[in-house]
Amino acid sequence: MSNWLLKTEPGEFSFSDLLREKKATWNGVTNNLALKHLRSFKKGDVVFFYHTGNEKSIVGLAEVVSNPYPDPNLNDGKLVVIDIKPKRTFRRKVSLSEIKSKKEFTSFDLVKNSRLSVIPVSDIIAALLLQLSEQE
DNA sequence: GCCAACGTTGGC
DNA sequence: GCCAACGTTGGC
């Protein structure tokens, strides 16, 4: 099982949208590296849900509920999508500035490659993020 | 196949 | 609103 981070502009699609809709298809990814990561998704993987824009925070957890499959709305086998469902909202949002301020996260692509929208999260990073999300 | 010009993303 | 850091496009 792997952990991932998905970025979204909350004005386009937010975690509360996901909570309301119960399930969403993650489409629109065209960047090569992001697509490569997306193709590695597996049913049951954990997704950290990150809001860009004003928020710049990880706001909750989702779960991957499908393996990658070609976007049914497009005629291009390379452009894959996955389905996710909400898991839970973080007790406490974990902000980008907080992540940037800690040396444990210097290897994290969220910090290193700010333009990437589908980011692998190691077990170590995942555990640290969860720990931060539970802090008072 | 190189690279200049242009477009996009997202943090600041 | 700016711009750094990419990615993409198209002429050569």
PDB file of C-alpha atoms (C1' of nucleotides) in Angstrom:
ATOM      1  CA  MET A   1       0.000   0.000   0.000  1.00  0.00           C
ATOM      2  CA  SER A   2       1.255   3.451  -0.869  1.00  0.00           C
ATOM      3  CA  ASN A   3       0.530   6.982   0.239  1.00  0.00           C
ATOM      4  CA  TRP A   4      -0.007   9.910  -2.116  1.00  0.00           C
ATOM      5  CA  LEU A   5      -0.771  13.568  -2.029  1.00  0.00           C
ATOM      6  CA  LEU A   6      -3.238  15.097  -4.451  1.00  0.00           C
ATOM      7  CA  LYS A   7      -3.374  18.828  -4.991  1.00  0.00           C
ATOM      8  CA  THR A   8      -6.483  20.706  -5.803  1.00  0.00           C
ATOM      9  CA  GLU A   9      -7.591  24.285  -6.076  1.00  0.00           C
ATOM     10  CA  PRO A  10     -10.494  24.362  -3.572  1.00  0.00           C
ATOM     11  CA  GLY A  11     -12.419  26.760  -5.820  1.00  0.00           C
ATOM     12  CA  GLU A  12     -12.436  24.007  -8.458  1.00  0.00           C
ATOM     13  CA  PHE A  13     -12.884  20.963  -6.291  1.00  0.00           C
ATOM     14  CA  SER A  14     -12.478  20.912  -2.531  1.00  0.00           C
ATOM     15  CA  PHE A  15     -12.423  18.304   0.175  1.00  0.00           C
ATOM     16  CA  SER A  16     -15.919  19.369   1.240  1.00  0.00           C
ATOM     17  CA  ASP A  17     -17.068  18.693  -2.326  1.00  0.00           C
ATOM     18  CA  LEU A  18     -15.637  15.202  -1.982  1.00  0.00           C
ATOM     19  CA  LEU A  19     -17.362  14.732   1.384  1.00  0.00           C
ATOM     20  CA  ARG A  20     -20.648  15.796  -0.168  1.00  0.00           C
ATOM     21  CA  GLU A  21     -20.301  13.702  -3.299  1.00  0.00           C
ATOM     22  CA  LYS A  22     -18.944  10.635  -1.452  1.00  0.00           C
ATOM     23  CA  LYS A  23     -16.860   9.677  -4.452  1.00  0.00           C
ATOM     24  CA  ALA A  24     -14.926  11.448  -7.177  1.00  0.00           C
ATOM     25  CA  THR A  25     -13.015  10.618 -10.308  1.00  0.00           C
ATOM     26  CA  TRP A  26      -9.612  12.254 -10.325  1.00  0.00           C
ATOM     27  CA  ASN A  27      -9.251  13.430 -13.909  1.00  0.00           C
ATOM     28  CA  GLY A  28      -7.486  16.183 -15.788  1.00  0.00           C
ATOM     29  CA  VAL A  29      -3.939  15.125 -14.968  1.00  0.00           C
ATOM     30  CA  THR A  30      -1.760  15.608 -18.058  1.00  0.00           C
ATOM     31  CA  ASN A  31       1.696  16.238 -16.685  1.00  0.00           C
ATOM     32  CA  ASN A  32       3.964  13.297 -17.469  1.00  0.00           C
ATOM     33  CA  LEU A  33       5.478  12.770 -14.047  1.00  0.00           C
ATOM     34  CA  ALA A  34       2.110  13.238 -12.377  1.00  0.00           C
ATOM     35  CA  LEU A  35       0.594  10.679 -14.777  1.00  0.00           C
ATOM     36  CA  LYS A  36       3.404   8.255 -14.073  1.00  0.00           C
ATOM     37  CA  HIS A  37       2.609   8.502 -10.386  1.00  0.00           C
ATOM     38  CA  LEU A  38      -1.103   8.199 -11.050  1.00  0.00           C
ATOM     39  CA  ARG A  39      -0.519   4.966 -12.948  1.00  0.00           C
ATOM     40  CA  SER A  40       1.119   3.551  -9.804  1.00  0.00           C
ATOM     41  CA  PHE A  41      -1.989   4.095  -7.701  1.00  0.00           C
ATOM     42  CA  LYS A  42      -3.625   0.969  -6.293  1.00  0.00           C
ATOM     43  CA  LYS A  43      -7.023   0.408  -4.832  1.00  0.00           C
ATOM     44  CA  GLY A  44      -6.743   0.952  -1.070  1.00  0.00           C
ATOM     45  CA  ASP A  45      -3.916   3.495  -1.229  1.00  0.00           C
ATOM     46  CA  VAL A  46      -4.064   6.508   1.064  1.00  0.00           C
ATOM     47  CA  VAL A  47      -4.470  10.026  -0.316  1.00  0.00           C
ATOM     48  CA  PHE A  48      -3.493  13.200   1.512  1.00  0.00           C
ATOM     49  CA  PHE A  49      -5.768  15.921   0.210  1.00  0.00           C
ATOM     50  CA  TYR A  50      -4.054  19.278  -0.295  1.00  0.00           C
ATOM     51  CA  HIS A  51      -5.655  22.642  -1.009  1.00  0.00           C
ATOM     52  CA  THR A  52      -3.643  25.187  -3.011  1.00  0.00           C
ATOM     53  CA  GLY A  53      -4.413  28.895  -3.291  1.00  0.00           C
ATOM     54  CA  ASN A  54      -5.144  30.734  -0.053  1.00  0.00           C
ATOM     55  CA  GLU A  55      -5.234  27.614   2.063  1.00  0.00           C
ATOM     56  CA  LYS A  56      -2.003  25.810   1.201  1.00  0.00           C
ATOM     57  CA  SER A  57      -2.749  23.039   3.691  1.00  0.00           C
ATOM     58  CA  ILE A  58      -3.401  19.349   3.818  1.00  0.00           C
ATOM     59  CA  VAL A  59      -7.003  19.157   4.963  1.00  0.00           C
ATOM     60  CA  GLY A  60      -7.913  15.488   5.110  1.00  0.00           C
ATOM     61  CA  LEU A  61      -7.546  11.922   3.986  1.00  0.00           C
ATOM     62  CA  ALA A  62      -9.121  10.032   1.133  1.00  0.00           C
ATOM     63  CA  GLU A  63      -8.883   6.488  -0.099  1.00  0.00           C
ATOM     64  CA  VAL A  64      -8.231   5.207  -3.597  1.00  0.00           C
ATOM     65  CA  VAL A  65     -11.174   3.004  -4.596  1.00  0.00           C
ATOM     66  CA  SER A  66     -10.167   2.015  -8.110  1.00  0.00           C
ATOM     67  CA  ASN A  67      -7.056   1.063  -9.956  1.00  0.00           C
ATOM     68  CA  PRO A  68      -5.984   3.505 -12.682  1.00  0.00           C
ATOM     69  CA  TYR A  69      -8.045   3.364 -15.866  1.00  0.00           C
ATOM     70  CA  PRO A  70      -8.150   5.460 -19.058  1.00  0.00           C
ATOM     71  CA  ASP A  71     -10.299   8.560 -18.822  1.00  0.00           C
ATOM     72  CA  PRO A  72     -13.625   7.405 -20.305  1.00  0.00           C
ATOM     73  CA  ASN A  73     -14.292  10.919 -21.608  1.00  0.00           C
ATOM     74  CA  LEU A  74     -11.146  10.988 -23.675  1.00  0.00           C
ATOM     75  CA  ASN A  75      -9.770   8.842 -26.428  1.00  0.00           C
ATOM     76  CA  ASP A  76      -6.264   8.586 -25.069  1.00  0.00           C
ATOM     77  CA  GLY A  77      -5.052   5.510 -23.226  1.00  0.00           C
ATOM     78  CA  LYS A  78      -2.212   7.446 -21.649  1.00  0.00           C
ATOM     79  CA  LEU A  79      -4.441   9.810 -19.729  1.00  0.00           C
ATOM     80  CA  VAL A  80      -5.557   7.737 -16.779  1.00  0.00           C
ATOM     81  CA  VAL A  81      -7.851   8.590 -13.899  1.00  0.00           C
ATOM     82  CA  ILE A  82      -8.614   7.029 -10.513  1.00  0.00           C
ATOM     83  CA  ASP A  83     -11.590   7.107  -8.190  1.00  0.00           C
ATOM     84  CA  ILE A  84     -11.359   8.236  -4.587  1.00  0.00           C
ATOM     85  CA  LYS A  85     -13.670   8.473  -1.635  1.00  0.00           C
ATOM     86  CA  PRO A  86     -13.318  10.661   1.467  1.00  0.00           C
ATOM     87  CA  LYS A  87     -11.957   9.095   4.605  1.00  0.00           C
ATOM     88  CA  ARG A  88     -11.791  11.798   7.220  1.00  0.00           C
ATOM     89  CA  THR A  89     -11.159  15.468   7.781  1.00  0.00           C
ATOM     90  CA  PHE A  90      -8.013  16.329   9.682  1.00  0.00           C
ATOM     91  CA  ARG A  91      -8.578  17.478  13.244  1.00  0.00           C
ATOM     92  CA  ARG A  92      -5.974  20.078  12.401  1.00  0.00           C
ATOM     93  CA  LYS A  93      -4.892  21.229   8.947  1.00  0.00           C
ATOM     94  CA  VAL A  94      -1.214  20.838   8.189  1.00  0.00           C
ATOM     95  CA  SER A  95       0.028  23.931   6.396  1.00  0.00           C
ATOM     96  CA  LEU A  96       2.706  24.182   3.763  1.00  0.00           C
ATOM     97  CA  SER A  97       4.651  26.720   5.808  1.00  0.00           C
ATOM     98  CA  GLU A  98       4.718  24.287   8.701  1.00  0.00           C
ATOM     99  CA  ILE A  99       5.927  21.502   6.430  1.00  0.00           C
ATOM    100  CA  LYS A 100       8.566  23.768   4.911  1.00  0.00           C
ATOM    101  CA  SER A 101       9.806  24.754   8.334  1.00  0.00           C
ATOM    102  CA  LYS A 102      10.712  21.208   9.353  1.00  0.00           C
ATOM    103  CA  LYS A 103      13.869  19.579   8.080  1.00  0.00           C
ATOM    104  CA  GLU A 104      12.238  16.150   7.972  1.00  0.00           C
ATOM    105  CA  PHE A 105      10.327  17.284   4.914  1.00  0.00           C
ATOM    106  CA  THR A 106      13.172  18.614   2.778  1.00  0.00           C
ATOM    107  CA  SER A 107      13.002  15.555   0.517  1.00  0.00           C
ATOM    108  CA  PHE A 108       9.224  15.803   0.147  1.00  0.00           C
ATOM    109  CA  ASP A 109       8.173  16.660  -3.419  1.00  0.00           C
ATOM    110  CA  LEU A 110       5.514  19.016  -2.085  1.00  0.00           C
ATOM    111  CA  VAL A 111       8.451  21.186  -1.022  1.00  0.00           C
ATOM    112  CA  LYS A 112      10.946  20.262  -3.729  1.00  0.00           C
ATOM    113  CA  ASN A 113       8.660  20.329  -6.751  1.00  0.00           C
ATOM    114  CA  SER A 114       5.887  22.749  -5.985  1.00  0.00           C
ATOM    115  CA  ARG A 115       4.291  22.443  -9.413  1.00  0.00           C
ATOM    116  CA  LEU A 116       3.733  18.710  -9.244  1.00  0.00           C
ATOM    117  CA  SER A 117       0.101  17.835  -8.583  1.00  0.00           C
ATOM    118  CA  VAL A 118       0.384  14.108  -7.849  1.00  0.00           C
ATOM    119  CA  ILE A 119       3.048  13.476  -5.247  1.00  0.00           C
ATOM    120  CA  PRO A 120       4.333  10.244  -3.695  1.00  0.00           C
ATOM    121  CA  VAL A 121       4.410  10.230   0.109  1.00  0.00           C
ATOM    122  CA  SER A 122       6.771   7.829   1.886  1.00  0.00           C
ATOM    123  CA  ASP A 123       5.589   5.909   4.943  1.00  0.00           C
ATOM    124  CA  ILE A 124       7.862   8.055   7.093  1.00  0.00           C
ATOM    125  CA  ILE A 125       6.489  11.319   5.723  1.00  0.00           C
ATOM    126  CA  ALA A 126       2.948   9.961   5.983  1.00  0.00           C
ATOM    127  CA  ALA A 127       3.432   9.095   9.657  1.00  0.00           C
ATOM    128  CA  LEU A 128       4.841  12.558  10.371  1.00  0.00           C
ATOM    129  CA  LEU A 129       1.956  14.255   8.602  1.00  0.00           C
ATOM    130  CA  LEU A 130      -0.597  12.197  10.501  1.00  0.00           C
ATOM    131  CA  GLN A 131       1.155  13.036  13.736  1.00  0.00           C
ATOM    132  CA  LEU A 132       1.018  16.762  12.942  1.00  0.00           C
ATOM    133  CA  SER A 133      -2.658  16.488  12.028  1.00  0.00           C
ATOM    134  CA  GLU A 134      -3.441  15.077  15.477  1.00  0.00           C
ATOM    135  CA  GLN A 135      -1.632  17.770  17.426  1.00  0.00           C
ATOM    136  CA  GLU A 136      -3.622  20.188  19.506  1.00  0.00           C
TER     137      GLU A 136
ATOM    138  C1'  DG B   1      17.147  16.708 -31.844  1.00  0.00           C
ATOM    139  C1'  DC B   2      18.017  21.407 -30.224  1.00  0.00           C
ATOM    140  C1'  DC B   3      16.401  25.426 -28.185  1.00  0.00           C
ATOM    141  C1'  DA B   4      13.868  29.915 -28.112  1.00  0.00           C
ATOM    142  C1'  DA B   5       9.553  31.425 -27.191  1.00  0.00           C
ATOM    143  C1'  DC B   6       5.637  30.825 -24.967  1.00  0.00           C
ATOM    144  C1'  DG B   7       2.221  28.940 -21.530  1.00  0.00           C
ATOM    145  C1'  DT B   8       1.078  27.255 -16.848  1.00  0.00           C
ATOM    146  C1'  DT B   9       1.267  26.475 -12.028  1.00  0.00           C
ATOM    147  C1'  DG B  10       1.312  27.905  -7.563  1.00  0.00           C
ATOM    148  C1'  DG B  11       3.841  30.256  -3.817  1.00  0.00           C
ATOM    149  C1'  DC B  12       4.845  34.757  -2.352  1.00  0.00           C
TER     150       DC B  12
ATOM    151  C1'  DG C   1       0.238  40.943  -9.620  1.00  0.00           C
ATOM    152  C1'  DC C   2       4.744  39.022  -9.961  1.00  0.00           C
ATOM    153  C1'  DC C   3       7.841  35.620 -11.124  1.00  0.00           C
ATOM    154  C1'  DA C   4      10.518  31.164 -10.551  1.00  0.00           C
ATOM    155  C1'  DA C   5      10.375  26.844 -12.104  1.00  0.00           C
ATOM    156  C1'  DC C   6       8.971  24.104 -14.802  1.00  0.00           C
ATOM    157  C1'  DG C   7       6.565  21.926 -19.318  1.00  0.00           C
ATOM    158  C1'  DT C   8       5.288  22.324 -24.226  1.00  0.00           C
ATOM    159  C1'  DT C   9       5.513  23.781 -28.857  1.00  0.00           C
ATOM    160  C1'  DG C  10       7.330  24.585 -33.240  1.00  0.00           C
ATOM    161  C1'  DG C  11      10.895  26.290 -36.395  1.00  0.00           C
ATOM    162  C1'  DC C  12      15.159  25.048 -37.946  1.00  0.00           C
TER     163       DC C  12
END
